[in-house]
C-alpha cells in the first residue's frame, strides 16, 4: 500500500481537494479503467469504483470521464466506492478521437515525464520523434527521448548527438535493457512522486524498459486485489505502479495507439526555428511556399533550414488545419447531448413497439 505522496499527490491537488470542502470524501488515484469501473489506489486503499449518479449525469463529454492518472474524490460507503469528483488535470496525453467528428480523448492524466522511446535497431525517424514531442508538449508534460537497444548500434552516440542538435532543449539518452547499459542516465528523471509514461512504436522496447525501471516490483500480469461494490475481493488490472526509485510508472496499452493531436503551440515549439523566421515574412499569413519576401524559403535557399524539415512542417500544419476545421464544424457538447436524446427516444420507441407486439 502506498501513501498519497508516493502516488504523486502534491500541494496543488491538496488545495483542489480541500476546496471541495467535503470531509466525507477521500482522495484516490485512478490506476486502471475498465468498462464502467475504475480501480482506485489511495492510502490503505485499492478499490474498484463506479461513478456517482451525480457525476455521471453531469458528465456529457467522454473527455471528462476519469482516466488513468486522474486524481478523484471518492465516497466510501459500506465497502463500495463511488467517484464524486475528478480533480482538474495538471497535464494529459490526448489522442485524436476516431471518426469524423474529431475530438481529443485523454488517455492518461497528470503525467510529468513522457519517455519517447525509439529503437536503434531500426532507423530512428526524427520526424516521428518530433511529432510525438508535439503531442507531449501539447498536454503539458516534459519529454525525454530514450534511444533503446544501444547494444545493437555501434554508432549510438552519433545518432544521439544528431538528435540533440535537431531537438533543441530536449534531453536524449541511449540505453540497453538487455545489456543494462545507460540505465543510470535515467535515474535523475525517475524521482519520487514523478509520474512517467512511455510512448513509442511497437517494438521500441517500452515493455523491456518498464521492466527495468520497475524491477521485481512489476508483476507481469499487472493485477491488483481490490474490493468491489459489495465488498468482495476481486482481482483487477492495474496500469499504474510505484517503482523502487519512487517514480510512478503508467503502463497502459491504450497509449500504444496514440494518434496525432497537435495544436499550433506544440508544432511551433518543435519548429521554433521556422516559427521565428516566419515572423520576418513579408505577409503575415505567408504559407512559406511561393510568396515574395518569404523569410523561411530564403533560409532554406541559404542552407539554414533543411528542405525536408520545411516540407515536414508544412505537412503537419496542413494536417492540423484540416482537423481543426472538422472540429469547428461541430459545436462542443452539442452532439453528445443530442445523441443522448436520440438514443432515449429510440429506447422509448422500442419499449412501445414491444408493448404493442410490433417488430422493428
Ligand atoms: N538487443 C536488445 N533487444 C531489446 C532491448 N530491449 C528490448 N529488446 C527486444 O526488442 C523487442 C521488443 O521489445 P519490447 O520491450 O517488447 O517493445 P515494446 O515497445 O514494449 O513493444 P510493444 O509491446 O509491441 O509496444 C523484444 O524482442 C525485446 O527482447 C535491448 O536493449 N537490446
Ligand atoms: Zn513565409
Coordinates of C-alpha atoms and ligand atoms in Angstrom, one line a residue:
X1 CA 0.0 0.0 0.0
X2 CA 1.2 3.5 -0.8
X3 CA 0.6 6.8 0.9
X4 CA -0.8 9.7 -1.2
X5 CA 2.6 11.4 -1.6
X6 CA 4.2 8.3 -3.0
X7 CA 1.3 8.1 -5.5
X8 CA 2.2 11.5 -6.8
X9 CA -0.1 13.7 -4.6
X10 CA 1.0 17.3 -4.3
X11 CA 0.1 20.7 -2.8
X12 CA -1.9 21.6 -5.9
X13 CA -4.1 18.5 -5.6
X14 CA -4.4 19.0 -1.9
X15 CA -5.8 22.5 -2.4
X16 CA -8.2 21.3 -5.1
X17 CA -9.4 18.5 -2.9
X18 CA -9.8 20.8 0.2
X19 CA -11.8 23.3 -1.9
X20 CA -14.4 20.6 -2.4
X21 CA -15.0 21.1 1.3
X22 CA -16.5 17.7 1.9
X23 CA -14.9 15.7 4.8
X24 CA -16.9 12.6 3.8
X25 CA -14.8 12.2 0.6
X26 CA -11.3 10.6 0.3
X27 CA -8.7 11.3 -2.4
X28 CA -7.5 8.5 -4.6
X29 CA -5.7 8.0 -7.9
X30 CA -7.1 6.1 -10.9
X31 CA -4.9 3.1 -11.6
X32 CA -7.0 1.4 -14.3
X33 CA -10.2 1.8 -16.3
X34 CA -12.5 -1.0 -17.4
X35 CA -15.9 -0.5 -18.8
X36 CA -17.7 1.4 -16.2
X37 CA -15.3 0.5 -13.4
X38 CA -12.3 2.4 -12.1
X39 CA -9.5 0.9 -10.0
X40 CA -8.5 3.4 -7.3
X41 CA -5.4 3.5 -5.2
X42 CA -5.0 5.5 -2.1
X43 CA -3.6 5.2 1.4
X44 CA -4.5 1.7 2.5
X45 CA -6.9 1.6 -0.4
X46 CA -7.2 -0.5 -3.5
X47 CA -10.8 -0.5 -4.6
X48 CA -13.0 -0.9 -7.7
X49 CA -15.3 2.1 -8.0
X50 CA -18.1 3.4 -10.1
X51 CA -19.2 6.9 -10.9
X52 CA -21.7 8.5 -8.6
X53 CA -25.1 9.3 -10.1
X54 CA -24.5 13.0 -9.9
X55 CA -21.1 12.7 -11.7
X56 CA -22.4 10.5 -14.5
X57 CA -25.4 12.9 -15.0
X58 CA -23.0 15.9 -15.2
X59 CA -20.6 14.2 -17.5
X60 CA -21.7 14.9 -21.0
X61 CA -18.4 14.5 -22.8
X62 CA -16.2 11.4 -22.8
X63 CA -13.1 13.5 -22.1
X64 CA -14.5 14.4 -18.7
X65 CA -14.5 10.8 -17.5
X66 CA -11.7 9.7 -15.2
X67 CA -8.6 8.3 -16.9
X68 CA -5.6 6.5 -15.6
X69 CA -3.5 9.0 -13.5
X70 CA -6.5 11.2 -12.6
X71 CA -7.0 12.2 -9.0
X72 CA -10.6 11.8 -7.8
X73 CA -12.6 12.4 -4.7
X74 CA -14.4 9.2 -3.8
X75 CA -17.1 8.3 -1.3
X76 CA -16.5 5.1 0.5
X77 CA -19.7 3.5 1.9
X78 CA -20.2 0.0 3.2
X79 CA -17.3 -1.3 1.1
X80 CA -18.4 0.3 -2.1
X81 CA -16.6 3.3 -3.7
X82 CA -18.1 6.0 -5.8
X83 CA -16.3 8.7 -7.6
X84 CA -17.9 12.0 -6.9
X85 CA -15.4 14.4 -8.4
X86 CA -12.5 14.3 -10.9
X87 CA -9.9 16.9 -9.8
X88 CA -8.8 19.2 -12.6
X89 CA -5.9 17.7 -14.6
X90 CA -2.5 19.3 -14.5
X91 CA -1.4 17.6 -17.7
X92 CA -2.8 15.0 -20.0
X93 CA -1.9 13.0 -23.1
X94 CA -4.5 13.2 -25.8
X95 CA -5.4 11.0 -28.7
X96 CA -7.2 12.3 -31.7
X97 CA -10.6 10.6 -31.4
X98 CA -11.6 8.2 -34.2
X99 CA -14.3 9.1 -36.6
X100 CA -15.3 12.2 -38.5
X101 CA -16.2 14.4 -35.6
X102 CA -12.8 14.6 -34.1
X103 CA -12.2 15.3 -30.5
X104 CA -9.2 15.0 -28.3
X105 CA -9.5 12.0 -26.0
X106 CA -7.4 12.0 -22.9
X107 CA -5.5 8.7 -22.5
X108 CA -3.9 9.4 -19.1
X109 CA -3.6 12.4 -16.8
X110 CA -1.2 14.2 -14.5
X111 CA 1.9 12.9 -16.3
X112 CA 5.1 14.7 -15.5
X113 CA 7.6 13.0 -17.8
X114 CA 7.0 11.2 -21.1
X115 CA 9.7 8.9 -22.3
X116 CA 9.7 8.9 -26.0
X117 CA 11.3 5.5 -26.9
X118 CA 12.9 4.8 -30.3
X119 CA 14.8 1.7 -31.0
X120 CA 18.3 1.8 -32.5
X121 CA 17.9 -1.5 -34.4
X122 CA 15.7 0.4 -36.8
X123 CA 16.3 3.7 -38.4
X124 CA 15.4 6.4 -35.9
X125 CA 12.9 8.7 -37.5
X126 CA 13.5 12.3 -36.3
X127 CA 10.2 13.3 -37.9
X128 CA 8.3 10.7 -35.9
X129 CA 10.1 11.7 -32.7
X130 CA 9.2 15.4 -33.4
X131 CA 5.5 14.5 -33.9
X132 CA 5.4 12.7 -30.6
X133 CA 7.2 15.6 -28.9
X134 CA 4.5 17.9 -30.1
X135 CA 1.8 15.7 -28.6
X136 CA 3.7 15.7 -25.3
X137 CA 4.1 19.4 -25.1
X138 CA 0.6 19.9 -26.1
X139 CA -0.5 18.0 -23.0
X140 CA 1.8 20.0 -20.7
X141 CA 4.3 17.2 -19.9
X142 CA 8.1 17.2 -20.3
X143 CA 9.6 14.7 -22.9
X144 CA 12.7 12.7 -22.6
X145 CA 13.9 10.9 -25.7
X146 CA 15.3 7.4 -25.0
X147 CA 17.2 5.6 -27.7
X148 CA 16.8 1.9 -26.8
X149 CA 18.8 -1.2 -27.8
X150 CA 22.1 0.7 -27.8
X151 CA 23.8 -2.8 -27.7
X152 CA 22.8 -3.2 -31.3
X153 CA 24.1 0.2 -32.5
X154 CA 27.8 1.0 -32.5
X155 CA 27.0 4.5 -33.8
X156 CA 24.5 5.2 -31.0
X157 CA 26.3 8.3 -29.7
X158 CA 26.4 9.9 -33.2
X159 CA 22.7 9.3 -33.6
X160 CA 22.0 10.7 -30.2
X161 CA 24.1 13.8 -30.9
X162 CA 22.3 14.4 -34.2
X163 CA 19.0 14.3 -32.4
X164 CA 20.2 16.6 -29.7
X165 CA 21.2 19.1 -32.3
X166 CA 17.9 18.9 -34.0
X167 CA 15.6 18.7 -30.9
X168 CA 16.9 21.8 -29.1
X169 CA 16.2 21.7 -25.4
X170 CA 15.2 18.0 -25.3
X171 CA 17.3 15.5 -23.4
X172 CA 18.3 12.4 -25.3
X173 CA 19.8 9.3 -23.6
X174 CA 20.7 5.9 -25.0
X175 CA 20.0 2.7 -23.1
X176 CA 20.1 -1.0 -23.4
X177 CA 17.6 -3.0 -21.4
X178 CA 19.3 -6.2 -22.4
X179 CA 22.9 -5.1 -21.6
X180 CA 21.7 -3.0 -18.7
X181 CA 23.6 -0.1 -20.2
X182 CA 22.7 3.6 -19.8
X183 CA 20.0 2.9 -17.3
X184 CA 21.9 5.1 -14.7
X185 CA 21.3 8.0 -17.0
X186 CA 17.6 7.6 -16.5
X187 CA 17.9 7.9 -12.7
X188 CA 17.7 11.7 -12.4
X189 CA 14.4 11.6 -14.3
X190 CA 12.8 8.9 -12.2
X191 CA 12.5 10.8 -8.9
X192 CA 9.9 10.1 -6.2
X193 CA 6.4 11.3 -6.8
X194 CA 7.1 11.9 -10.5
X195 CA 4.6 10.3 -12.9
X196 CA 6.2 8.8 -16.1
X197 CA 4.7 7.1 -19.2
X198 CA 6.4 5.6 -22.2
X199 CA 5.4 6.3 -25.8
X200 CA 6.9 4.7 -28.9
X201 CA 6.2 2.4 -31.8
X202 CA 5.6 -1.3 -31.3
X203 CA 8.9 -3.0 -30.7
X204 CA 10.6 0.2 -29.5
X205 CA 11.5 -1.6 -26.3
X206 CA 9.0 0.1 -24.0
X207 CA 8.0 -3.1 -22.0
X208 CA 11.6 -4.1 -21.6
X209 CA 12.4 -0.6 -20.2
X210 CA 9.4 -0.6 -17.9
X211 CA 10.5 -3.9 -16.5
X212 CA 14.0 -2.4 -15.9
X213 CA 12.5 0.7 -14.2
X214 CA 10.1 -1.3 -12.0
X215 CA 12.4 -4.1 -11.2
X216 CA 10.9 -7.1 -9.4
X217 CA 8.1 -4.8 -8.2
X218 CA 6.4 -5.3 -11.5
X219 CA 4.0 -8.2 -11.8
X220 CA 3.8 -9.3 -15.4
X221 CA 0.0 -9.6 -15.1
X222 CA -0.4 -6.1 -13.6
X223 CA -3.1 -7.4 -11.3
X224 CA -4.2 -5.9 -8.0
X225 CA -6.5 -7.2 -5.4
X226 CA -9.3 -4.8 -4.8
X227 CA -12.8 -4.7 -3.1
X228 CA -15.8 -4.5 -5.4
X229 CA -19.0 -2.7 -4.7
X230 CA -20.3 -5.5 -2.5
X231 CA -17.1 -5.7 -0.5
X232 CA -16.0 -8.9 -2.2
X233 CA -12.4 -9.3 -3.0
X234 CA -11.8 -9.2 -6.7
X235 CA -8.7 -9.1 -8.8
X236 CA -8.5 -6.2 -11.3
X237 CA -5.8 -5.0 -13.6
X238 CA -3.8 -2.0 -12.8
X239 CA -1.7 0.2 -15.0
X240 CA 0.0 2.5 -12.5
X241 CA 2.9 1.3 -10.5
X242 CA 5.4 2.8 -8.0
X243 CA 9.0 2.0 -9.0
X244 CA 11.7 1.3 -6.5
X245 CA 13.1 4.8 -7.4
X246 CA 9.9 6.3 -6.2
X247 CA 8.7 7.3 -9.7
X248 CA 5.2 6.4 -10.7
X249 CA 5.0 4.5 -14.0
X250 CA 1.9 4.4 -16.0
X251 CA 1.9 1.4 -18.4
X252 CA -1.3 1.4 -20.4
X253 CA -2.0 -0.5 -23.6
X254 CA -4.2 2.4 -24.8
X255 CA -1.2 4.7 -25.1
X256 CA 0.3 2.5 -27.8
X257 CA -2.3 3.7 -30.2
X258 CA -1.6 7.3 -29.6
X259 CA -2.6 9.3 -32.6
X260 CA -1.7 12.8 -33.6
X261 CA -3.2 15.6 -31.8
X262 CA -1.2 18.7 -32.2
X263 CA -2.0 22.2 -31.5
X264 CA -0.1 25.1 -33.0
X265 CA 1.7 25.7 -29.7
X266 CA 3.1 22.2 -29.9
X267 CA 4.0 22.5 -33.5
X268 CA 5.7 25.9 -33.2
X269 CA 7.6 24.6 -30.1
X270 CA 9.1 21.8 -32.1
X271 CA 9.8 24.0 -35.2
X272 CA 10.9 27.0 -33.1
X273 CA 13.4 28.0 -35.8
X274 CA 10.8 28.1 -38.5
X275 CA 8.3 29.9 -36.3
X276 CA 10.9 32.5 -35.5
X277 CA 11.8 33.1 -39.2
X278 CA 8.1 33.2 -40.1
X279 CA 7.8 36.5 -38.1
X280 CA 10.1 38.1 -40.8
X281 CA 8.0 37.0 -43.8
X282 CA 6.5 40.0 -45.7
X283 CA 3.0 38.7 -45.4
X284 CA 1.6 37.8 -42.0
X285 CA -0.4 34.9 -43.5
X286 CA 2.6 33.7 -45.6
X287 CA 2.2 30.0 -46.5
X288 CA 6.0 29.7 -47.0
X289 CA 5.6 28.3 -50.5
X290 CA 5.9 30.9 -53.2
X291 CA 5.1 34.3 -51.7
X292 CA 7.6 37.1 -52.3
X293 CA 9.6 38.1 -49.3
X294 CA 9.3 34.8 -47.5
X295 CA 12.0 34.5 -44.9
X296 CA 11.5 30.8 -44.4
X297 CA 12.0 29.9 -48.1
X298 CA 15.0 32.3 -48.1
X299 CA 16.5 30.4 -45.2
X300 CA 16.1 27.1 -47.0
X301 CA 17.8 28.6 -50.0
X302 CA 20.7 29.7 -47.8
X303 CA 21.0 26.2 -46.3
X304 CA 19.9 27.4 -42.8
X305 CA 17.0 25.0 -42.8
X306 CA 16.8 21.6 -44.4
X307 CA 14.2 21.4 -47.2
X308 CA 12.7 18.2 -45.8
X309 CA 12.3 19.9 -42.5
X310 CA 10.2 22.7 -44.0
X311 CA 8.3 20.2 -46.0
X312 CA 7.5 18.2 -42.8
X313 CA 6.5 21.4 -41.0
X314 CA 4.1 22.3 -43.8
X315 CA 2.6 18.9 -44.0
X316 CA 1.9 18.8 -40.2
X317 CA 0.5 22.3 -40.3
X318 CA -1.9 21.2 -43.1
X319 CA -3.0 18.2 -41.1
X320 CA -3.6 20.3 -38.1
X321 CA -5.7 22.8 -40.1
X322 CA -7.9 20.1 -41.5
X323 CA -8.5 18.5 -38.2
X324 CA -9.3 21.9 -36.7
X325 CA -11.9 22.5 -39.5
X326 CA -13.6 19.2 -38.7
X327 CA -13.6 20.2 -35.0
X328 CA -15.1 23.5 -35.7
X329 CA -17.8 22.0 -37.8
X330 CA -19.3 20.8 -34.6
X331 CA -20.1 22.8 -31.5
X332 CA -18.7 21.3 -28.3
X333 CA -21.1 19.2 -26.3
X334 CA -23.9 19.7 -28.7
X335 CA -23.8 16.3 -30.4
X336 CA -23.4 14.3 -27.2
X337 CA -26.5 15.9 -25.7
X338 CA -28.4 15.3 -28.9
X339 CA -27.2 11.7 -29.1
X340 CA -28.5 11.1 -25.5
X341 CA -31.9 12.5 -26.5
X342 CA -32.0 10.5 -29.7
X343 CA -31.0 7.2 -28.1
X344 CA -33.5 7.8 -25.3
X345 CA -36.3 8.3 -27.8
X346 CA -35.2 5.2 -29.7
X347 CA -35.4 3.2 -26.5
X348 CA -38.8 4.6 -25.7
X349 CA -39.9 3.7 -29.2
X350 CA -38.6 0.1 -28.8
X351 CA -40.5 -0.2 -25.5
X352 CA -43.7 1.0 -27.1
X353 CA -43.2 -1.4 -30.0
X354 CA -42.6 -4.3 -27.6
X355 CA -45.7 -3.4 -25.7
X356 CA -47.7 -3.4 -28.9
X357 CA -46.0 -6.6 -30.1
X358 CA -44.6 -4.8 -33.2
X359 CA -41.5 -5.9 -34.9
X360 CA -39.0 -3.2 -35.9
Ligands
LIG1 N1 19.1 -6.3 -28.2 C1 18.2 -5.7 -27.5 N2 16.9 -6.1 -27.7 C2 15.9 -5.5 -26.9 C3 16.2 -4.5 -26.0 N3 15.1 -4.0 -25.4 C4 14.1 -4.8 -25.9 N4 14.6 -5.6 -26.9 C5 13.8 -6.6 -27.7 O1 13.0 -5.8 -28.6 C6 11.7 -6.5 -28.7 C7 10.6 -5.5 -28.4 O2 10.8 -5.1 -27.1 P1 9.5 -4.7 -26.2 O3 10.0 -4.2 -24.9 O4 8.5 -5.8 -26.2 O5 8.9 -3.5 -27.1 P2 7.6 -2.7 -26.9 O6 7.9 -1.3 -27.2 O7 7.0 -2.9 -25.5 O8 6.7 -3.3 -27.9 P3 5.0 -3.4 -28.0 O9 4.7 -4.2 -26.8 O10 4.7 -4.0 -29.3 O11 4.5 -2.0 -27.9 C8 11.8 -7.7 -27.8 O12 12.1 -8.8 -28.6 C9 12.9 -7.4 -26.8 O13 13.5 -8.5 -26.3 C10 17.6 -4.1 -25.8 O14 18.0 -3.2 -25.0 N5 18.5 -4.7 -26.6
LIG2 ZN1 7.0 32.8 -45.4

